[in-house]
């Protein structure tokens, strides 16, 4: 487990007090193969299960960061008399329940155990249900200490320490050892049925997984090779990059072997992470197939979805005074949790159904269930983001996890977004204009530092070698002042202030870790000035995510060249790359390089008519469904307008800007086995990957670009940084990302071993060897 510090501390810096990752789950272990399983649980986890009551309250209340919390604990204990003991390890056992934890402090002379809680703002604003939980934790530590030391009685204090004022507020009680013993047994009895169920589930799960059968009579071509590699990776505790074309069953081919390895490697959980909703659906379908083929499989599967998609009352705030599903949430959670786990297969609709039946929030029910699920299917951000729930849970609870990242070529751009931040001066000034007077001084100083940086800038866009120290200090001071003010005014509804605050938190955190992996730039326009910490290489941030997992497999149809993705993502040195042979035959796909047409920006107007004529000719030779990919919406509109004007008899439809989910679905649904026509889309957009159009639903594609990102000031700065670090600036910034999009789009055509089709690669650069070397080896090129 990584040591506390750095990004570990930042991860827990600004989590809400009711964050689900605080529910440190149990760990079920056995001392040897023959010994019965014991239910091992921390003091905090036990109290979370037996003593957490009341409302869910997600109103933002600034809490001390992990560093502030540790410093607060050290300050309190340093004030104590000589002989004071700190971080006392304690254990206890009741039937098959084994309890462990560390008490904050104990004064033998005063016979006083102290449980220290740090806070900001007013003590009176700490909710009563939180105090109830803190008291239970203190009593459990006192019980364990009294038993260990043979004490007849003990003094117990909850010490609340304000990290801003440095004041202590103790609440002291005296208990006899007999009282604590009876109370402790009551808590264990409350937990007993749950513990027995969890032990039984783990036993049944591991037994079923050991006997798990593949759900089909045989593996598809290439699928067995992939499965064997994933299984070996799990056993070695390593990372793997696997490139495998569509059609071999990658989802099932990665899930099945990792599930088989689960009992052998004592894995607690598998995280199946995807870039898009469609990927989650494929994973859930594969897991359902495994369950159907293995009736005795006891596996808890959970789908996590975004908050806005799960919320039942989007107009209400997440606390008991506003939302009825937050009122009494923790009182109803135990029954809802039990009902959900009895269902076991917990996709979005099932979680919602259970939540409705118990009148609690489905989003936060799912967050809680992540602690008890065996397989979690979720978006990348649940593990790779700065404040990722599943990564935090893995560290906090020392889970042994296996990670599967689907369509992993997307992870580079997604991770860049996770570790970038912007601040708008226009939004800042709007907020500053009506900010509370108590914040005026700090905000004015920030405004002055901001102006000093940007006033000397002559160009609209400029990159700075580092963030100005005065600006960084002024920003951190403003964040601290706003934090303190929000602690005193937790019910504020100033949207401008809160929006700026959260943006500033992200920006300040990334500024603290600024390095060659990122760029600090300033963009000026007539209406605004925007500061940006722009991540270029996410590797330093993702490295710890890979280290925290027992094994990681990244898989996609496009992970070439391997060194590019290994460098960008920070995979361990020596991570193997598996290129699974394609199950498709060259005869299935005709690939033609149309290299007499240039799609470069300066030549585009000359390319319109030849492209339109080429598409019409191909359509007349073999009528059916085709996709045409252009490099931009402007280019798409030009080709579409000319094509529909010259060839109105050929059905055509096009992707529009900012299509919603229903519009995207309607676009795809026009491709049927009976339909004919040409659809126009933008390369790298919603229809360039993750859509499945087998058979006659799609028989060809025209790709009028080599996919290179636009040449602009930002990309040129990224190219320069890549050149400095890797010596391949053009390749890492333009060529590799561009050709990856081309291959993904072309992959829409051949989906099964029965499909046939045609691809036209339209651009003179397809004649270049360095471009052709990046195309799939099984393609047979014409021209």
XYZ file of C-alpha atoms in Angstrom:
783
model
C 0.000 0.000 0.000
C 1.452 3.422 -0.913
C 2.585 5.563 1.975
C 0.445 8.497 3.024
C 1.594 11.762 1.541
C 1.519 13.653 -1.746
C -1.371 12.563 -3.940
C -2.637 10.146 -1.298
C -3.324 13.108 0.981
C -4.743 15.212 -1.813
C -7.151 12.418 -2.708
C -8.867 12.689 0.665
C -8.504 16.466 1.016
C -11.998 17.658 0.138
C -14.311 14.662 0.386
C -17.761 15.299 1.865
C -18.249 14.119 5.427
C -20.716 11.497 4.182
C -18.401 10.208 1.452
C -18.988 6.511 0.780
C -15.295 5.704 0.921
C -15.402 6.385 4.646
C -17.321 3.142 4.977
C -14.165 1.066 5.230
C -15.486 -2.418 4.464
C -14.536 -5.659 6.052
C -11.728 -7.876 4.946
C -12.420 -11.588 5.043
C -9.287 -13.653 5.496
C -8.189 -17.041 6.700
C -4.938 -17.836 8.462
C -4.425 -20.999 6.409
C -6.212 -23.037 3.826
C -7.834 -25.342 6.387
C -8.860 -22.691 8.922
C -12.387 -21.273 8.872
C -12.837 -17.796 7.520
C -12.908 -14.945 10.010
C -14.644 -11.644 9.539
C -11.911 -9.050 10.029
C -13.186 -5.512 10.424
C -11.811 -2.171 11.536
C -13.305 -0.253 14.440
C -14.427 2.487 12.095
C -16.069 0.058 9.688
C -17.855 -1.741 12.519
C -19.272 1.518 13.866
C -20.270 2.618 10.370
C -22.386 -0.511 10.124
C -23.876 -0.503 13.625
C -23.962 3.140 14.742
C -24.414 5.354 11.676
C -27.899 6.874 11.734
C -29.856 9.873 10.475
C -29.851 11.909 7.290
C -27.550 11.925 4.312
C -26.057 15.420 4.153
C -24.012 16.356 1.109
C -24.055 20.098 1.711
C -20.504 21.211 1.183
C -18.833 21.740 4.524
C -15.080 22.333 4.223
C -13.236 19.726 6.224
C -9.553 19.599 7.092
C -7.329 18.092 4.457
C -5.533 14.868 5.258
C -2.380 16.868 5.972
C -4.280 19.280 8.218
C -5.890 16.351 9.999
C -2.554 14.690 10.690
C -1.042 17.986 11.805
C -4.036 18.545 14.096
C -3.613 15.129 15.694
C 0.081 15.822 16.221
C -0.664 19.206 17.789
C -3.153 17.742 20.249
C -0.920 14.842 21.294
C 2.128 17.120 21.582
C 0.257 19.124 24.234
C -0.118 16.074 26.446
C 2.042 15.169 29.453
C 5.087 12.870 29.265
C 4.112 9.214 29.102
C 1.145 9.880 26.816
C 0.744 7.049 24.277
C -0.275 7.575 20.656
C -1.492 5.343 17.818
C -2.091 2.374 20.113
C -2.806 -0.806 18.091
C -5.801 -2.674 19.492
C -7.555 -5.920 18.619
C -10.472 -7.916 19.926
C -12.420 -11.012 18.987
C -16.050 -12.056 19.355
C -17.044 -15.430 17.898
C -15.827 -15.236 14.283
C -15.533 -11.416 14.273
C -12.006 -10.050 14.615
C -11.816 -6.288 15.339
C -8.741 -4.151 14.835
C -7.850 -0.477 14.961
C -5.586 2.210 16.373
C -6.645 4.494 19.205
C -5.492 8.093 18.806
C -4.163 8.543 22.330
C -4.139 7.270 25.911
C -2.898 8.892 29.121
C -2.079 6.108 31.618
C -1.829 8.541 34.522
C -5.312 9.917 33.905
C -6.605 6.597 32.615
C -7.987 8.637 29.712
C -8.512 7.411 26.159
C -8.917 10.161 23.557
C -10.501 9.987 20.132
C -9.394 13.119 18.214
C -11.574 14.669 15.507
C -10.418 17.703 13.533
C -12.868 20.206 12.060
C -13.264 23.682 10.601
C -15.866 26.303 11.331
C -18.323 26.087 14.202
C -18.443 23.037 16.475
C -22.214 23.383 16.661
C -22.427 22.641 12.923
C -21.089 19.096 13.308
C -24.284 17.047 12.778
C -25.649 15.059 15.684
C -25.483 11.783 13.753
C -21.759 12.374 13.173
C -21.242 12.953 16.908
C -23.162 9.762 17.611
C -20.804 7.880 15.302
C -17.715 9.464 16.880
C -18.922 8.469 20.350
C -19.389 4.871 19.227
C -15.867 4.768 17.809
C -14.408 6.144 21.061
C -16.338 3.602 23.131
C -15.156 0.700 20.988
C -11.511 1.759 21.316
C -12.037 2.138 25.072
C -13.562 -1.341 25.289
C -10.623 -2.923 23.453
C -8.084 -1.021 25.567
C -9.816 -1.886 28.851
C -9.875 -5.575 27.903
C -6.237 -5.575 26.842
C -4.999 -3.801 29.996
C -7.390 -5.414 32.442
C -8.898 -2.071 33.514
C -11.956 -1.903 35.747
C -12.996 1.467 34.354
C -11.757 4.077 31.900
C -12.294 7.733 31.024
C -13.215 8.355 27.410
C -12.925 11.719 25.654
C -13.928 12.851 22.197
C -11.591 15.759 21.504
C -12.743 18.090 18.731
C -9.845 20.205 17.463
C -10.426 23.298 15.300
C -7.530 23.416 12.832
C -8.113 27.120 12.204
C -8.402 28.466 15.769
C -6.230 25.705 17.317
C -8.807 25.261 20.095
C -9.744 21.931 21.686
C -13.260 20.951 22.762
C -13.253 17.744 24.864
C -16.348 15.715 25.758
C -15.424 13.280 28.534
C -17.345 10.325 29.981
C -16.457 7.541 32.412
C -17.398 3.923 31.761
C -16.841 0.719 33.677
C -15.197 -2.115 31.800
C -18.348 -4.181 32.316
C -20.487 -1.465 30.663
C -18.153 -1.298 27.694
C -17.977 -5.084 27.453
C -21.760 -5.373 27.310
C -21.986 -2.523 24.814
C -19.229 -3.983 22.634
C -20.940 -7.362 22.570
C -24.191 -5.671 21.570
C -22.445 -4.047 18.618
C -20.944 -7.377 17.589
C -24.315 -9.066 17.907
C -25.801 -6.401 15.643
C -23.055 -7.226 13.181
C -23.145 -11.008 13.619
C -25.809 -11.842 11.063
C -24.137 -9.535 8.546
C -20.716 -11.035 9.254
C -22.034 -14.573 8.866
C -23.642 -13.659 5.542
C -20.457 -12.021 4.288
C -18.289 -14.981 5.246
C -20.785 -17.359 3.631
C -20.892 -15.219 0.503
C -17.110 -15.103 0.178
C -16.863 -18.876 0.612
C -19.626 -19.531 -1.903
C -18.260 -16.966 -4.343
C -14.751 -18.397 -4.316
C -15.986 -21.983 -4.615
C -18.173 -21.075 -7.597
C -15.369 -19.126 -9.276
C -12.945 -21.999 -8.832
C -15.417 -24.161 -10.793
C -16.370 -21.416 -13.278
C -17.055 -22.708 -16.782
C -16.711 -20.794 -20.014
C -20.260 -20.030 -21.222
C -19.763 -21.200 -24.822
C -18.737 -24.570 -26.308
C -15.420 -23.125 -27.448
C -13.408 -19.925 -27.513
C -13.445 -17.718 -30.560
C -10.281 -17.351 -32.608
C -7.865 -15.230 -30.597
C -10.083 -15.208 -27.521
C -8.255 -18.075 -25.795
C -4.879 -16.394 -26.348
C -6.208 -13.197 -24.773
C -7.753 -15.073 -21.847
C -4.563 -16.985 -21.124
C -2.572 -13.735 -21.088
C -5.000 -12.045 -18.680
C -4.946 -15.095 -16.381
C -1.147 -15.180 -16.357
C -1.020 -11.430 -15.715
C -3.269 -11.855 -12.680
C -1.096 -14.658 -11.319
C 2.097 -12.663 -11.780
C 0.545 -9.511 -10.340
C 1.546 -7.410 -13.333
C 0.174 -5.111 -16.012
C -0.646 -6.075 -19.588
C -1.459 -4.202 -22.783
C -3.544 -6.283 -25.180
C -4.487 -5.260 -28.698
C -7.304 -7.327 -30.161
C -9.630 -6.509 -33.004
C -13.374 -6.391 -32.655
C -15.046 -9.750 -33.079
C -12.999 -11.990 -30.792
C -15.059 -11.236 -27.678
C -12.618 -9.086 -25.720
C -15.049 -8.331 -22.896
C -15.780 -11.955 -22.051
C -12.204 -12.907 -22.908
C -10.864 -10.631 -20.158
C -13.553 -11.044 -17.509
C -13.610 -14.842 -17.524
C -9.899 -15.408 -16.744
C -9.752 -12.688 -14.106
C -12.775 -14.165 -12.364
C -11.074 -17.574 -12.448
C -7.991 -16.045 -10.834
C -10.018 -14.269 -8.154
C -10.065 -17.007 -5.467
C -6.523 -18.145 -6.193
C -5.072 -14.639 -5.848
C -7.492 -13.710 -3.032
C -8.825 -10.724 -4.952
C -11.532 -8.721 -3.214
C -12.848 -6.985 -6.299
C -12.624 -6.578 -10.036
C -13.066 -3.121 -11.553
C -14.209 -3.186 -15.189
C -13.647 0.370 -16.384
C -14.991 1.856 -19.602
C -14.869 5.101 -21.544
C -18.494 5.075 -22.644
C -21.926 3.845 -21.583
C -21.953 1.249 -24.362
C -18.870 -0.362 -22.840
C -20.649 -0.792 -19.522
C -23.523 -2.477 -21.323
C -21.195 -4.973 -22.988
C -19.583 -5.823 -19.646
C -22.938 -6.341 -17.952
C -24.092 -8.537 -20.848
C -20.947 -10.667 -20.565
C -21.412 -11.062 -16.812
C -25.058 -12.009 -17.328
C -23.947 -14.644 -19.848
C -21.505 -16.092 -17.307
C -24.218 -16.193 -14.648
C -26.634 -17.955 -16.977
C -24.053 -20.617 -17.822
C -23.030 -21.051 -14.178
C -26.245 -21.198 -12.073
C -24.316 -21.582 -8.811
C -22.212 -18.461 -9.413
C -22.510 -16.204 -6.381
C -21.239 -12.921 -7.731
C -22.254 -9.412 -6.769
C -22.121 -7.188 -9.834
C -22.617 -3.433 -9.529
C -22.967 -0.747 -12.187
C -21.982 2.781 -11.143
C -23.479 5.673 -13.096
C -23.046 9.422 -13.023
C -24.865 11.393 -10.362
C -27.017 13.314 -12.836
C -28.240 10.054 -14.394
C -29.167 8.493 -11.060
C -30.709 11.461 -9.252
C -34.478 11.161 -8.638
C -34.883 14.796 -7.556
C -32.532 16.904 -9.689
C -34.017 20.159 -8.412
C -33.300 19.360 -4.762
C -30.141 19.476 -2.666
C -28.615 16.332 -1.183
C -29.618 16.700 2.456
C -32.580 15.773 4.615
C -34.073 19.264 4.734
C -34.421 19.329 0.946
C -34.598 15.811 -0.504
C -36.959 13.160 0.915
C -34.551 10.414 -0.173
C -31.781 11.930 1.989
C -34.033 12.220 5.049
C -33.301 9.241 7.297
C -31.018 7.760 4.635
C -28.757 5.942 7.110
C -31.713 4.636 9.095
C -33.046 2.856 6.000
C -29.697 2.008 4.415
C -29.084 -1.346 6.212
C -32.305 -2.900 4.908
C -31.785 -1.440 1.446
C -28.217 -2.726 1.386
C -29.365 -6.215 2.393
C -32.149 -6.218 -0.198
C -29.766 -5.072 -2.917
C -27.142 -7.701 -2.146
C -29.815 -10.384 -2.212
C -30.506 -9.331 -5.810
C -26.756 -9.565 -6.564
C -26.916 -8.344 -10.197
C -27.134 -4.613 -9.596
C -27.321 -2.714 -12.836
C -28.639 0.845 -12.856
C -32.310 -0.154 -13.079
C -32.062 -2.729 -10.273
C -30.330 -0.284 -7.919
C -33.033 2.262 -8.675
C -35.776 -0.284 -8.017
C -34.288 -1.264 -4.658
C -33.729 2.367 -3.683
C -37.338 3.248 -4.513
C -38.569 0.332 -2.459
C -36.729 1.694 0.605
C -37.131 5.400 -0.208
C -33.439 6.246 -0.299
C -31.177 7.871 -2.878
C -30.127 5.400 -5.620
C -26.864 7.215 -6.354
C -25.586 7.056 -2.787
C -26.955 3.548 -2.318
C -24.773 2.487 -5.258
C -21.794 4.296 -3.724
C -22.274 2.276 -0.539
C -22.714 -0.980 -2.457
C -19.303 -0.483 -4.061
C -17.903 -1.587 -0.703
C -19.638 -4.962 -0.926
C -19.641 -5.733 -4.662
C -17.339 -8.321 -6.226
C -17.319 -6.760 -9.693
C -17.837 -3.039 -10.255
C -18.564 -1.807 -13.777
C -17.940 1.915 -14.041
C -16.482 4.793 -16.003
C -12.727 5.419 -15.997
C -13.098 8.370 -13.637
C -14.164 6.129 -10.736
C -10.593 4.807 -10.558
C -8.311 7.159 -12.485
C -9.655 10.609 -11.562
C -8.036 12.869 -8.971
C -10.770 12.178 -6.383
C -11.733 8.696 -7.633
C -14.046 6.708 -5.365
C -12.752 3.231 -6.235
C -9.087 4.211 -6.032
C -9.643 5.902 -2.676
C -11.454 2.803 -1.424
C -8.612 0.593 -2.620
C -6.055 2.611 -0.662
C -8.143 3.185 2.433
C -9.321 -0.407 2.790
C -6.322 -2.180 1.272
C -8.539 -4.003 -1.215
C -6.828 -6.495 -3.490
C -8.225 -5.528 -6.893
C -7.873 -6.558 -10.499
C -8.482 -3.806 -13.052
C -9.719 -4.212 -16.626
C -9.690 -1.031 -18.748
C -11.767 -1.390 -21.909
C -11.070 0.681 -25.064
C -7.918 1.855 -23.303
C -6.786 4.025 -26.204
C -9.291 6.560 -24.840
C -7.520 6.753 -21.508
C -4.818 9.166 -22.700
C -7.216 11.981 -23.579
C -9.565 11.220 -20.697
C -6.722 11.313 -18.180
C -5.409 14.569 -19.616
C -8.787 16.077 -18.900
C -8.807 14.691 -15.355
C -5.479 16.359 -14.563
C -6.035 19.714 -16.243
C -7.682 22.812 -14.790
C -8.763 26.269 -15.933
C -9.641 29.564 -14.273
C -11.649 32.231 -16.061
C -10.904 35.845 -15.131
C -14.365 36.936 -16.300
C -16.048 34.402 -14.002
C -13.707 35.405 -11.178
C -14.526 39.103 -11.548
C -18.245 38.369 -11.676
C -17.941 36.413 -8.435
C -15.693 39.042 -6.822
C -18.235 41.753 -7.560
C -20.703 40.347 -5.019
C -18.454 38.201 -2.812
C -18.782 38.462 1.004
C -16.847 41.338 2.553
C -14.788 38.931 4.636
C -13.233 37.617 1.408
C -12.556 41.013 -0.194
C -8.916 41.345 0.828
C -7.868 37.874 -0.348
C -9.785 38.171 -3.612
C -8.391 41.659 -4.318
C -4.846 40.377 -3.844
C -5.554 37.503 -6.189
C -6.959 39.902 -8.784
C -3.812 42.042 -8.524
C -1.474 39.064 -8.900
C -3.537 37.806 -11.850
C -3.329 41.188 -13.596
C 0.427 41.449 -13.078
C 0.912 38.152 -14.885
C -1.342 38.856 -17.843
C -0.768 42.592 -18.397
C 2.631 41.980 -19.933
C 1.305 39.394 -22.373
C 1.110 40.663 -25.943
C 0.044 37.541 -27.826
C -3.450 36.045 -27.441
C -1.876 32.741 -26.392
C 1.315 32.288 -24.442
C 2.984 29.467 -22.535
C 4.894 30.222 -19.333
C 7.716 28.053 -17.982
C 5.973 27.823 -14.612
C 3.110 29.364 -12.698
C 3.987 32.735 -11.189
C 4.826 32.222 -7.485
C 2.953 35.337 -6.357
C -0.137 34.258 -8.301
C 0.060 30.739 -6.879
C 0.410 32.060 -3.333
C -2.479 34.499 -3.801
C -4.672 31.702 -5.188
C -3.858 29.384 -2.281
C -4.581 32.166 0.210
C -7.929 32.874 -1.459
C -8.814 29.172 -1.340
C -7.979 29.077 2.371
C -10.087 32.162 3.107
C -13.060 30.829 1.146
C -12.713 27.462 2.891
C -12.836 29.124 6.301
C -15.768 31.300 5.288
C -17.739 28.345 3.924
C -17.097 26.480 7.172
C -18.935 29.296 8.955
C -21.631 29.581 6.268
C -22.269 26.026 5.022
C -25.755 26.799 3.714
C -24.654 29.467 1.247
C -26.233 29.203 -2.191
C -23.850 31.587 -3.986
C -23.335 29.563 -7.163
C -20.640 31.881 -8.527
C -18.602 31.614 -5.338
C -18.945 27.836 -5.128
C -18.118 27.341 -8.827
C -14.981 29.442 -8.511
C -14.023 27.709 -5.280
C -14.172 24.203 -6.747
C -12.299 25.314 -9.886
C -9.681 26.986 -7.700
C -9.290 23.871 -5.530
C -8.510 21.767 -8.597
C -6.215 24.422 -10.013
C -4.306 24.909 -6.759
C -3.883 21.153 -6.301
C -2.450 20.748 -9.795
C -0.260 23.828 -9.361
C 1.358 22.164 -6.341
C 2.337 19.175 -8.503
C 3.219 21.152 -11.637
C 6.047 19.684 -13.682
C 7.204 18.840 -17.180
C 4.136 16.611 -17.567
C 1.964 19.743 -17.927
C 1.925 23.184 -19.520
C 0.871 26.459 -17.900
C -0.652 28.740 -20.525
C -2.719 31.911 -20.689
C -5.295 32.617 -23.409
C -6.560 36.169 -23.835
C -9.597 37.283 -25.785
C -11.677 40.427 -25.932
C -13.989 39.189 -23.167
C -11.846 36.976 -20.979
C -8.432 35.774 -19.865
C -8.142 32.086 -19.055
C -5.387 30.461 -17.022
C -4.842 26.791 -17.781
C -2.762 23.994 -16.329
C -2.897 21.668 -19.319
C -1.796 18.105 -18.775
C 0.231 16.653 -21.628
C 1.541 13.419 -20.123
C -0.790 11.844 -17.528
C 1.750 9.134 -16.626
C 2.920 10.625 -13.285
C -0.666 10.797 -12.036
C -1.717 7.330 -13.226
C 1.369 5.454 -12.087
C 0.063 5.098 -8.526
C -3.259 3.764 -9.816
C -1.482 0.910 -11.559
C 0.692 0.207 -8.508
C -2.331 0.045 -6.181
C -3.936 -2.792 -8.167
C -2.827 -6.412 -8.001
C -3.072 -6.620 -11.783
C -4.164 -4.344 -14.620
C -5.078 -5.243 -18.186
C -5.548 -2.459 -20.719
C -7.178 -3.675 -23.912
C -8.392 -2.169 -27.149
C -8.448 -2.743 -30.887
C -5.944 0.122 -31.225
C -3.025 0.184 -28.790
C -0.229 0.558 -31.312
C 2.488 1.552 -31.063
C 2.784 0.101 -27.567
C 5.590 2.401 -26.434
C 3.388 5.455 -27.027
C 0.666 4.242 -24.657
C 3.176 2.940 -22.106
C 4.882 6.348 -22.038
C 1.667 8.343 -21.913
C -0.026 6.264 -19.221
C 2.930 5.503 -16.965
C 2.778 1.721 -17.142
C 5.500 -0.164 -15.258
C 8.707 -0.718 -17.171
C 8.643 -3.985 -19.060
C 4.843 -4.174 -19.311
C 4.223 -6.808 -22.017
C 2.278 -6.058 -25.181
C 0.076 -8.736 -26.722
C -1.112 -8.270 -30.294
C -3.825 -10.879 -30.752
C -3.986 -12.125 -34.364
C -7.136 -11.013 -36.122
C -9.810 -13.651 -36.741
C -10.698 -11.892 -39.999
C -9.327 -12.808 -43.408
C -7.880 -10.239 -45.824
C -10.460 -11.387 -48.377
C -13.244 -10.014 -46.170
C -12.123 -6.414 -46.491
C -11.074 -4.463 -49.532
C -8.918 -1.512 -48.457
C -8.139 1.066 -51.101
C -5.685 3.936 -50.589
C -7.021 6.847 -52.647
C -3.745 8.738 -52.647
C -4.372 10.988 -55.653
C -6.691 13.148 -53.489
C -5.314 15.487 -50.833
C -7.516 16.416 -47.860
C -5.032 18.978 -46.466
C -6.701 22.209 -45.440
C -5.360 24.212 -48.381
C -6.510 21.575 -50.880
C -9.923 20.726 -49.472
C -12.041 22.651 -51.932
C -10.343 20.699 -54.733
C -11.132 17.415 -52.983
C -14.908 17.851 -52.699
C -15.963 16.716 -56.186
C -13.544 13.743 -56.449
C -14.728 12.480 -53.050
C -18.400 12.854 -53.952
C -17.867 11.034 -57.249
C -15.898 8.245 -55.542
C -18.700 7.644 -53.019
C -21.386 7.630 -55.700
C -19.379 5.193 -57.828
C -18.863 2.796 -54.909
C -22.527 3.013 -53.911
C -23.698 2.190 -57.423
C -21.339 -0.787 -57.618
C -22.651 -2.189 -54.330
C -25.701 -0.431 -52.862
C -25.948 -0.620 -49.094
C -25.076 1.263 -45.951
C -21.882 3.329 -45.780
C -20.233 5.792 -43.412
C -18.225 8.769 -44.597
C -15.798 10.298 -42.073
C -14.472 13.844 -42.404
C -11.899 15.625 -40.267
C -14.228 18.415 -39.099
C -17.828 19.557 -39.160
C -16.995 22.288 -41.662
C -15.446 19.797 -44.057
C -18.331 17.384 -43.485
C -20.889 20.066 -44.370
C -19.029 20.941 -47.585
C -18.861 17.333 -48.782
C -22.456 16.637 -47.706
C -23.823 19.715 -49.476
C -22.096 18.893 -52.767
C -22.928 15.184 -52.593
C -26.645 15.680 -51.934
C -26.805 18.323 -54.664
C -25.106 16.162 -57.317
C -26.504 12.773 -56.260
C -29.951 13.410 -54.724
C -31.101 9.882 -55.533
C -28.701 8.372 -52.958
C -30.102 8.526 -49.397
C -27.856 10.543 -47.088
C -27.923 11.796 -43.510
C -25.347 13.536 -41.367
C -24.097 14.036 -37.845
C -24.888 17.469 -36.442
C -23.083 19.416 -33.764
C -24.026 18.760 -30.131
C -26.377 15.826 -30.777
C -28.118 14.574 -27.662
C -28.404 10.916 -26.706
C -31.730 10.412 -28.463
C -30.445 12.020 -31.657
C -27.317 9.863 -31.635
C -29.459 6.765 -31.156
C -31.708 7.769 -34.062
C -28.633 8.283 -36.265
C -27.392 4.750 -35.578
C -30.853 3.193 -35.859
C -31.065 4.259 -39.514
C -28.554 1.499 -40.267
C -30.700 -1.613 -40.749
C -30.179 -4.788 -42.802
C -32.767 -3.497 -45.274
C -31.728 0.187 -45.461
C -29.359 1.851 -47.931
C -27.548 5.157 -47.941
C -24.489 7.090 -46.834
C -24.169 8.655 -43.393
C -21.716 11.497 -42.826
C -19.838 11.774 -39.514
C -16.789 13.412 -37.966
C -13.736 11.242 -37.347
C -13.066 10.823 -33.636
C -16.658 11.662 -32.739
C -19.533 9.626 -31.367
C -19.793 7.356 -34.420
C -16.105 6.663 -34.991
C -16.030 3.899 -32.365
C -18.179 1.944 -29.910
C -21.011 1.356 -32.389
C -21.724 -2.160 -33.635
C -23.171 -2.487 -37.156
C -22.627 -6.087 -38.287
C -23.664 -7.679 -41.549
C -25.616 -5.539 -43.982
C -26.058 -2.743 -41.449
C -22.691 -1.375 -42.646
C -20.725 -2.552 -45.679
C -18.221 0.218 -46.236
C -16.548 3.432 -45.126
C -14.913 6.460 -46.724
C -12.299 8.094 -44.492
C -11.341 11.471 -45.961
C -8.486 12.321 -43.596
C -5.549 10.712 -41.834
C -6.983 12.013 -38.574
C -4.156 14.309 -37.517
C -5.156 16.773 -34.780
C -5.413 20.366 -35.917
C -2.153 22.283 -36.066
C -2.571 25.145 -33.622
C -0.578 26.854 -30.897
C -1.657 24.452 -28.164
C -0.849 21.314 -30.132
C 2.454 22.800 -31.236
C 3.374 23.403 -27.610
C 2.460 19.797 -26.852
C 4.570 18.658 -29.793
C 7.555 20.616 -28.481
C 7.138 19.097 -25.010
C 6.854 15.565 -26.466
C 9.955 16.165 -28.567
C 11.915 17.278 -25.516
C 10.896 14.289 -23.388
C 10.515 11.454 -25.907
C 12.248 12.694 -29.054
C 9.105 12.009 -31.112
C 7.089 15.198 -30.955
C 5.288 14.860 -34.301
C 4.523 11.172 -33.832
C 3.260 11.478 -30.227
C 1.175 14.607 -30.849
C -0.151 14.095 -34.368
C 0.604 10.839 -36.175
C -0.170 8.166 -33.563
C -3.386 9.761 -32.226
C -4.557 10.482 -35.782
C -4.078 6.974 -37.174
C -5.640 5.467 -34.056
C -8.871 7.287 -34.917
C -8.682 6.088 -38.524
C -8.305 2.438 -37.511
C -11.121 2.736 -34.969
C -13.465 4.200 -37.591
C -12.504 1.561 -40.155
C -13.188 -1.089 -37.547
C -16.903 -0.351 -37.787
C -17.054 -2.214 -41.141
C -15.973 -5.780 -40.312
C -17.561 -7.020 -37.080
C -17.882 -10.772 -37.615
C -16.154 -13.485 -39.602
C -19.107 -13.457 -42.024
C -18.917 -9.729 -42.850
C -17.461 -8.311 -46.059
C -16.862 -4.693 -46.900
C -14.842 -1.912 -48.462
C -12.816 0.939 -46.986
C -11.534 3.920 -48.960
C -8.649 5.751 -47.241
C -8.727 9.140 -48.944
C -5.537 11.222 -48.721
C -2.187 11.307 -50.497
C -0.368 10.607 -47.216
C -1.726 7.049 -47.182
C 1.050 6.318 -49.679
C 3.694 7.017 -47.026
C 5.389 4.050 -45.373
C 5.261 5.546 -41.851
C 1.469 5.823 -42.205
C 0.922 2.352 -43.671
C 3.073 0.782 -40.951
C 0.485 1.904 -38.387
C -2.429 0.185 -40.126
C -3.569 -3.347 -39.146
C -1.298 -6.042 -40.531
C -4.210 -8.162 -41.782
C -5.434 -5.429 -44.144
C -4.627 -6.011 -47.821
C -4.096 -2.617 -49.425
C -5.095 -1.774 -53.006
C -3.348 1.220 -54.490
